[in-house]
Amino acid sequence: MPYFSRWKTIIVWLVVLFSILVALPNAVSTAKLDTLPNWLPKKQMMLGLDLQGGSQITLKVEREDVVKTRLQAVINDVGTRLRAAGIGYSGLSGTGQAIQLRLRDPAQADAARAALKPLSDPVKATGLTKTDFSEVTVGNSSDGSLSIAVTDDGINHRISATLDSAITVLHRRLTELGSLQPKIRRQGGDRIIVQIPGRYDPEQIKYILGQAGTLSFRSIDMSMPVQDAVNGQPPLNSEILYSADDPPIGYLLRRQPIIDNADIVDAQSAINAQSGNPVVNLRLGAEGTTRVAQATTDNSGTTLAIVLDGAVIATPLVRKAITDGTVQLVADMSPEGADDLALLLRAGALPAPLTVVEERSIGAGRGADSIHSIVTAGAIGAVLVIAFMIGFYGLFGAVASLAVALNAVMIIAVLTATGLPLTLPGIAGIVLTIGMAVDSNVLIYERIREEVRQGRSVREALQYGFSRAFAAIVDANITTLIAAIILLFLGTGSVRGFAVTLAIGIVTTLFTAFTLTRVMLEIWVSRRRPTALPDGIRTGIFDGAALRFMAIRNYVFSLTALLSVVSMLLFGALGINLGIDFSGGSVIELKAREGDADIEDIRGRLYELNIGDVTVKPFGSPQDVVVRVHSRDGGENAEQTSVIMIRGELEDQYEFRRVEVVGPSVSGDLTTAATIGVLASLLAILIYIWVRFEWQFAAGAIVATLHDVLLTIGLFVVTGMEFNLTSIAALLTIVGYSLNDTVVVYDRVRENLRRYPRMPLPILLDTSINQTLSRTVLTGATTMLALAALCLFGGEAIQSFAFVMLFGVAVGTFSSIYVAGPVLILFKLRHGTPGDAEKTDGIAVQPAGGAQ
């Protein structure tokens, strides 16, 4: 009778059918979705910006700006409250987060504290603080002076509120711009990430997102010359602001605006009928209309100042009273600038300026090229893997190929249903998943073959084969799942994209390996009732293998240790070519609009811009080139300035296909997050293997993994390839594959320890490795075929990434034999007596020195 009940089999096929239906819309173009039947889902998988094109911009609220704004607000509030209470004071000023003033009558200290008490009332706890807190503290001394401080908790609260308000404004701005699918989310305590897919000008996007948009009409203070105010002290209710001219012109303006953003009901760009210049027509609310009417009536024939984000942009002459609530803003701007300014004024001002600290913009053409190359490479790799599996396993290989294909369909279905985007590093997760899925099927098939060789019927061999392969497959997949989950929470950007597909793929692999493959094989057994395995299985060539791997362990282990040490020494001496993710700076991918790219001309033109250390290299075809601008002094704005200058210099002749800018604060955070993610993953895996096996196994797995990591880092040092976030994803792919390979070998070692408690450990290791040799060779070969296809046909965007993984898979396969095995001998895995072993999870041990 079948091992799965009928209803379980039906559920398995229903899951498969549902996955196919959900994934099916991805097989047709967006334009043809309407041609599908109405009962089919129409949702397509979302592609990451690196595949479909678009911009991801990280904005930061500068703490200093919030402190300055809050300090001024508290100063104004303090003055208002004390005057309302009839309390005289002098010297009201602030520095940093502290405010000082002196009471004219020290006897009024208690009355002053009472008047200011509402400022220090507790505020309800927020996500940033666990207990109620005060935004302001008030203290005094015996000489009549008061000290007022804005607390850190208060500033954190204001930053959080600023982020919330800013996100609302940014949503309105992007909606006004016409972006249909913007994604805006908070990151940490002071940042906002904005993702905008599609064809948009990155510079316009950055202007729209980063410009505060604070507009005001001010009266000019004529009580004293501007230069006297600059040299001395401006009047209390006035301040000096400058124009954006070169050189800037100073103006002494009243602090209290006539109108500001709150008074603007609507703003539309237009062309002035008389001058033909771009303008912005403002429509005011009732209160703003009244104030403008009064100000222009009283000051007809005088000049006003229009201030945008702290800079004077125009000084119009008031010729007549404006009483209809419509104001025309005339300034030196282009039609596009007028459109953008009108958009900012309609959407509202940001509560504080936002600084662009990271930009990743991908042109739609570049994303389309990446997709085409990867699909081509994936198709070639799939054909090679299927041919390889069928060539070695015949019918069983066809079943495995179908299971792996449906596994990929299920991953696509999950991504489609959840709306999680598929990114370039996410494809690496799928590649690793396919390798692990093939590995699971190979493990099961080899177990089935062993059971048949031991005299069991085909039906019994299926049952025992699946049962005995279960532990190895689960252990291998869970170790990788642990890494994926930790990276999902600790990783950023592309590393998280890798972790998403890997985590989904592990779950779908376990489903397809233990349910789908089993159902298909049981259908075959029930219908054909075979007495022997299919003739197409050709892995018996490994059955007679009796290779003495451990006989040369000392030489090989010494060589690998030497290579690891050399890698570390080279890393220390030469360093690694850190990408902008970890060192800051800019990377710009250009494509010549006509003819080939002239690298020498680009170098010369960029050198004249005086933007620091610039590297220009060819990239792919003769039309393509990559410009790398190394990190500059001057913080986040310096990095953005470099890109703006390069655009102005080269945009006429070159298409900007990719622009990545990472400021110093982001690069430091990415370095920390990547380091913590990798170390936390290794630690969690160490603990899991220690619990499931013995400490020697855990140590062996970590040593083998570190060996692979060190040699891969050595590859980066020797080749000079750029090490960035995508490299971290490649490195983690290697870690996952290596651990998977090592755990499978260790699982067979553990089984043989129970079966042959007195066998010398080197011989037992050789036996275990030879027993899993067919699986090691087949899994390594299929994974390397898929990676070779990506490396050869995947395009420039993924070639170096695939090459690193190809190297890592080869190294990982090697280390699971010649590093993981000798470490067990080095740490004297078995000690004591066989009787002791029976007490420790059934793992037999042997007295020290018994295995030579």
mmCIF file of N, CA, C and O in Angstrom, residues 31-67:
data_model
loop_
_atom_site.group_PDB
_atom_site.id
_atom_site.type_symbol
_atom_site.label_atom_id
_atom_site.label_comp_id
_atom_site.label_asym_id
_atom_site.label_seq_id
_atom_site.Cartn_x
_atom_site.Cartn_y
_atom_site.Cartn_z
ATOM 1 N N ALA A 31 1.517 43.507 -20.572
ATOM 2 C CA ALA A 31 0.490 43.972 -21.509
ATOM 3 C C ALA A 31 -0.532 42.883 -21.833
ATOM 4 O O ALA A 31 -1.665 43.190 -22.229
ATOM 5 N N LYS A 32 -0.148 41.613 -21.668
ATOM 6 C CA LYS A 32 -1.036 40.514 -22.031
ATOM 7 C C LYS A 32 -1.741 39.879 -20.840
ATOM 8 O O LYS A 32 -2.389 38.840 -20.976
ATOM 9 N N LEU A 33 -1.612 40.505 -19.669
ATOM 10 C CA LEU A 33 -2.257 39.929 -18.489
ATOM 11 C C LEU A 33 -3.773 39.856 -18.655
ATOM 12 O O LEU A 33 -4.416 38.923 -18.163
ATOM 13 N N ASP A 34 -4.346 40.829 -19.343
ATOM 14 C CA ASP A 34 -5.804 40.855 -19.507
ATOM 15 C C ASP A 34 -6.304 39.711 -20.370
ATOM 16 O O ASP A 34 -7.504 39.396 -20.358
ATOM 17 N N THR A 35 -5.414 39.080 -21.121
ATOM 18 C CA THR A 35 -5.844 37.965 -21.969
ATOM 19 C C THR A 35 -6.005 36.673 -21.182
ATOM 20 O O THR A 35 -6.575 35.710 -21.706
ATOM 21 N N LEU A 36 -5.501 36.630 -19.962
ATOM 22 C CA LEU A 36 -5.644 35.435 -19.133
ATOM 23 C C LEU A 36 -7.085 35.308 -18.661
ATOM 24 O O LEU A 36 -7.789 36.315 -18.508
ATOM 25 N N PRO A 37 -7.535 34.093 -18.398
ATOM 26 C CA PRO A 37 -8.907 33.898 -17.887
ATOM 27 C C PRO A 37 -9.124 34.672 -16.588
ATOM 28 O O PRO A 37 -8.187 34.877 -15.802
ATOM 29 N N ASN A 38 -10.355 35.088 -16.347
ATOM 30 C CA ASN A 38 -10.668 35.907 -15.179
ATOM 31 C C ASN A 38 -10.416 35.178 -13.871
ATOM 32 O O ASN A 38 -10.167 35.804 -12.844
ATOM 33 N N TRP A 39 -10.520 33.824 -13.893
ATOM 34 C CA TRP A 39 -10.354 33.077 -12.644
ATOM 35 C C TRP A 39 -8.882 32.915 -12.266
ATOM 36 O O TRP A 39 -8.572 32.468 -11.166
ATOM 37 N N LEU A 40 -7.965 33.289 -13.174
ATOM 38 C CA LEU A 40 -6.549 33.200 -12.855
ATOM 39 C C LEU A 40 -6.092 34.465 -12.127
ATOM 40 O O LEU A 40 -6.575 35.558 -12.421
ATOM 41 N N PRO A 41 -5.141 34.346 -11.173
ATOM 42 C CA PRO A 41 -4.588 35.554 -10.546
ATOM 43 C C PRO A 41 -3.806 36.357 -11.572
ATOM 44 O O PRO A 41 -3.244 35.806 -12.515
ATOM 45 N N LYS A 42 -3.783 37.661 -11.393
ATOM 46 C CA LYS A 42 -3.111 38.559 -12.345
ATOM 47 C C LYS A 42 -1.843 39.194 -11.769
ATOM 48 O O LYS A 42 -1.163 39.946 -12.442
ATOM 49 N N LYS A 43 -1.558 38.905 -10.528
ATOM 50 C CA LYS A 43 -0.421 39.546 -9.873
ATOM 51 C C LYS A 43 0.894 38.956 -10.374
ATOM 52 O O LYS A 43 1.030 37.741 -10.495
ATOM 53 N N GLN A 44 1.864 39.832 -10.657
ATOM 54 C CA GLN A 44 3.183 39.391 -11.089
ATOM 55 C C GLN A 44 4.221 39.629 -9.999
ATOM 56 O O GLN A 44 4.029 40.449 -9.106
ATOM 57 N N MET A 45 5.296 38.875 -10.097
ATOM 58 C CA MET A 45 6.376 39.006 -9.122
ATOM 59 C C MET A 45 7.024 40.380 -9.254
ATOM 60 O O MET A 45 7.259 40.868 -10.366
ATOM 61 N N MET A 46 7.287 40.983 -8.126
ATOM 62 C CA MET A 46 7.936 42.296 -8.121
ATOM 63 C C MET A 46 9.446 42.107 -8.257
ATOM 64 O O MET A 46 10.037 41.273 -7.572
ATOM 65 N N LEU A 47 10.048 42.869 -9.140
ATOM 66 C CA LEU A 47 11.488 42.817 -9.329
ATOM 67 C C LEU A 47 12.160 43.919 -8.525
ATOM 68 O O LEU A 47 11.607 45.011 -8.365
ATOM 69 N N GLY A 48 13.333 43.610 -7.999
ATOM 70 C CA GLY A 48 14.098 44.622 -7.294
ATOM 71 C C GLY A 48 14.554 45.708 -8.256
ATOM 72 O O GLY A 48 14.558 45.537 -9.482
ATOM 73 N N LEU A 49 14.962 46.821 -7.705
ATOM 74 C CA LEU A 49 15.373 47.942 -8.545
ATOM 75 C C LEU A 49 16.585 47.592 -9.395
ATOM 76 O O LEU A 49 16.754 48.133 -10.490
ATOM 77 N N ASP A 50 17.438 46.671 -8.909
ATOM 78 C CA ASP A 50 18.616 46.318 -9.690
ATOM 79 C C ASP A 50 18.261 45.498 -10.924
ATOM 80 O O ASP A 50 19.095 45.315 -11.809
ATOM 81 N N LEU A 51 17.021 44.990 -11.000
ATOM 82 C CA LEU A 51 16.582 44.228 -12.161
ATOM 83 C C LEU A 51 15.607 45.004 -13.047
ATOM 84 O O LEU A 51 15.610 44.847 -14.265
ATOM 85 N N GLN A 52 14.749 45.818 -12.472
ATOM 86 C CA GLN A 52 13.772 46.534 -13.292
ATOM 87 C C GLN A 52 14.118 48.002 -13.510
ATOM 88 O O GLN A 52 13.509 48.669 -14.337
ATOM 89 N N GLY A 53 15.072 48.523 -12.779
ATOM 90 C CA GLY A 53 15.401 49.933 -12.888
ATOM 91 C C GLY A 53 14.616 50.771 -11.893
ATOM 92 O O GLY A 53 13.521 50.408 -11.474
ATOM 93 N N GLY A 54 15.187 51.889 -11.512
ATOM 94 C CA GLY A 54 14.552 52.761 -10.537
ATOM 95 C C GLY A 54 15.592 53.332 -9.583
ATOM 96 O O GLY A 54 16.798 53.211 -9.816
ATOM 97 N N SER A 55 15.111 53.938 -8.533
ATOM 98 C CA SER A 55 16.012 54.585 -7.573
ATOM 99 C C SER A 55 15.662 54.180 -6.148
ATOM 100 O O SER A 55 14.488 54.064 -5.800
ATOM 101 N N GLN A 56 16.693 53.957 -5.367
ATOM 102 C CA GLN A 56 16.538 53.803 -3.919
ATOM 103 C C GLN A 56 17.393 54.875 -3.264
ATOM 104 O O GLN A 56 18.601 54.937 -3.488
ATOM 105 N N ILE A 57 16.763 55.703 -2.480
ATOM 106 C CA ILE A 57 17.444 56.833 -1.858
ATOM 107 C C ILE A 57 17.227 56.786 -0.357
ATOM 108 O O ILE A 57 16.096 56.613 0.105
ATOM 109 N N THR A 58 18.299 56.886 0.389
ATOM 110 C CA THR A 58 18.231 56.908 1.844
ATOM 111 C C THR A 58 18.429 58.341 2.325
ATOM 112 O O THR A 58 19.414 58.998 1.970
ATOM 113 N N LEU A 59 17.488 58.818 3.104
ATOM 114 C CA LEU A 59 17.507 60.176 3.633
ATOM 115 C C LEU A 59 17.722 60.135 5.140
ATOM 116 O O LEU A 59 17.221 59.227 5.821
ATOM 117 N N LYS A 60 18.407 61.118 5.642
ATOM 118 C CA LYS A 60 18.726 61.155 7.068
ATOM 119 C C LYS A 60 18.303 62.485 7.674
ATOM 120 O O LYS A 60 18.526 63.547 7.084
ATOM 121 N N VAL A 61 17.660 62.403 8.826
ATOM 122 C CA VAL A 61 17.368 63.603 9.607
ATOM 123 C C VAL A 61 18.602 63.909 10.450
ATOM 124 O O VAL A 61 19.020 63.090 11.274
ATOM 125 N N GLU A 62 19.191 65.053 10.219
ATOM 126 C CA GLU A 62 20.389 65.429 10.974
ATOM 127 C C GLU A 62 19.983 65.844 12.393
ATOM 128 O O GLU A 62 19.149 66.732 12.569
ATOM 129 N N ARG A 63 20.581 65.198 13.364
ATOM 130 C CA ARG A 63 20.253 65.484 14.756
ATOM 131 C C ARG A 63 20.512 66.952 15.089
ATOM 132 O O ARG A 63 19.736 67.576 15.824
ATOM 133 N N GLU A 64 21.581 67.522 14.516
ATOM 134 C CA GLU A 64 21.921 68.911 14.804
ATOM 135 C C GLU A 64 20.803 69.858 14.362
ATOM 136 O O GLU A 64 20.515 70.855 15.034
ATOM 137 N N ASP A 65 20.162 69.542 13.226
ATOM 138 C CA ASP A 65 19.072 70.396 12.745
ATOM 139 C C ASP A 65 17.878 70.348 13.691
ATOM 140 O O ASP A 65 17.245 71.373 13.973
ATOM 141 N N VAL A 66 17.570 69.136 14.182
ATOM 142 C CA VAL A 66 16.439 68.994 15.104
ATOM 143 C C VAL A 66 16.750 69.704 16.418
ATOM 144 O O VAL A 66 15.882 70.385 16.993
ATOM 145 N N VAL A 67 17.991 69.564 16.904
ATOM 146 C CA VAL A 67 18.384 70.236 18.148
ATOM 147 C C VAL A 67 18.268 71.744 17.983
ATOM 148 O O VAL A 67 17.719 72.449 18.859
#
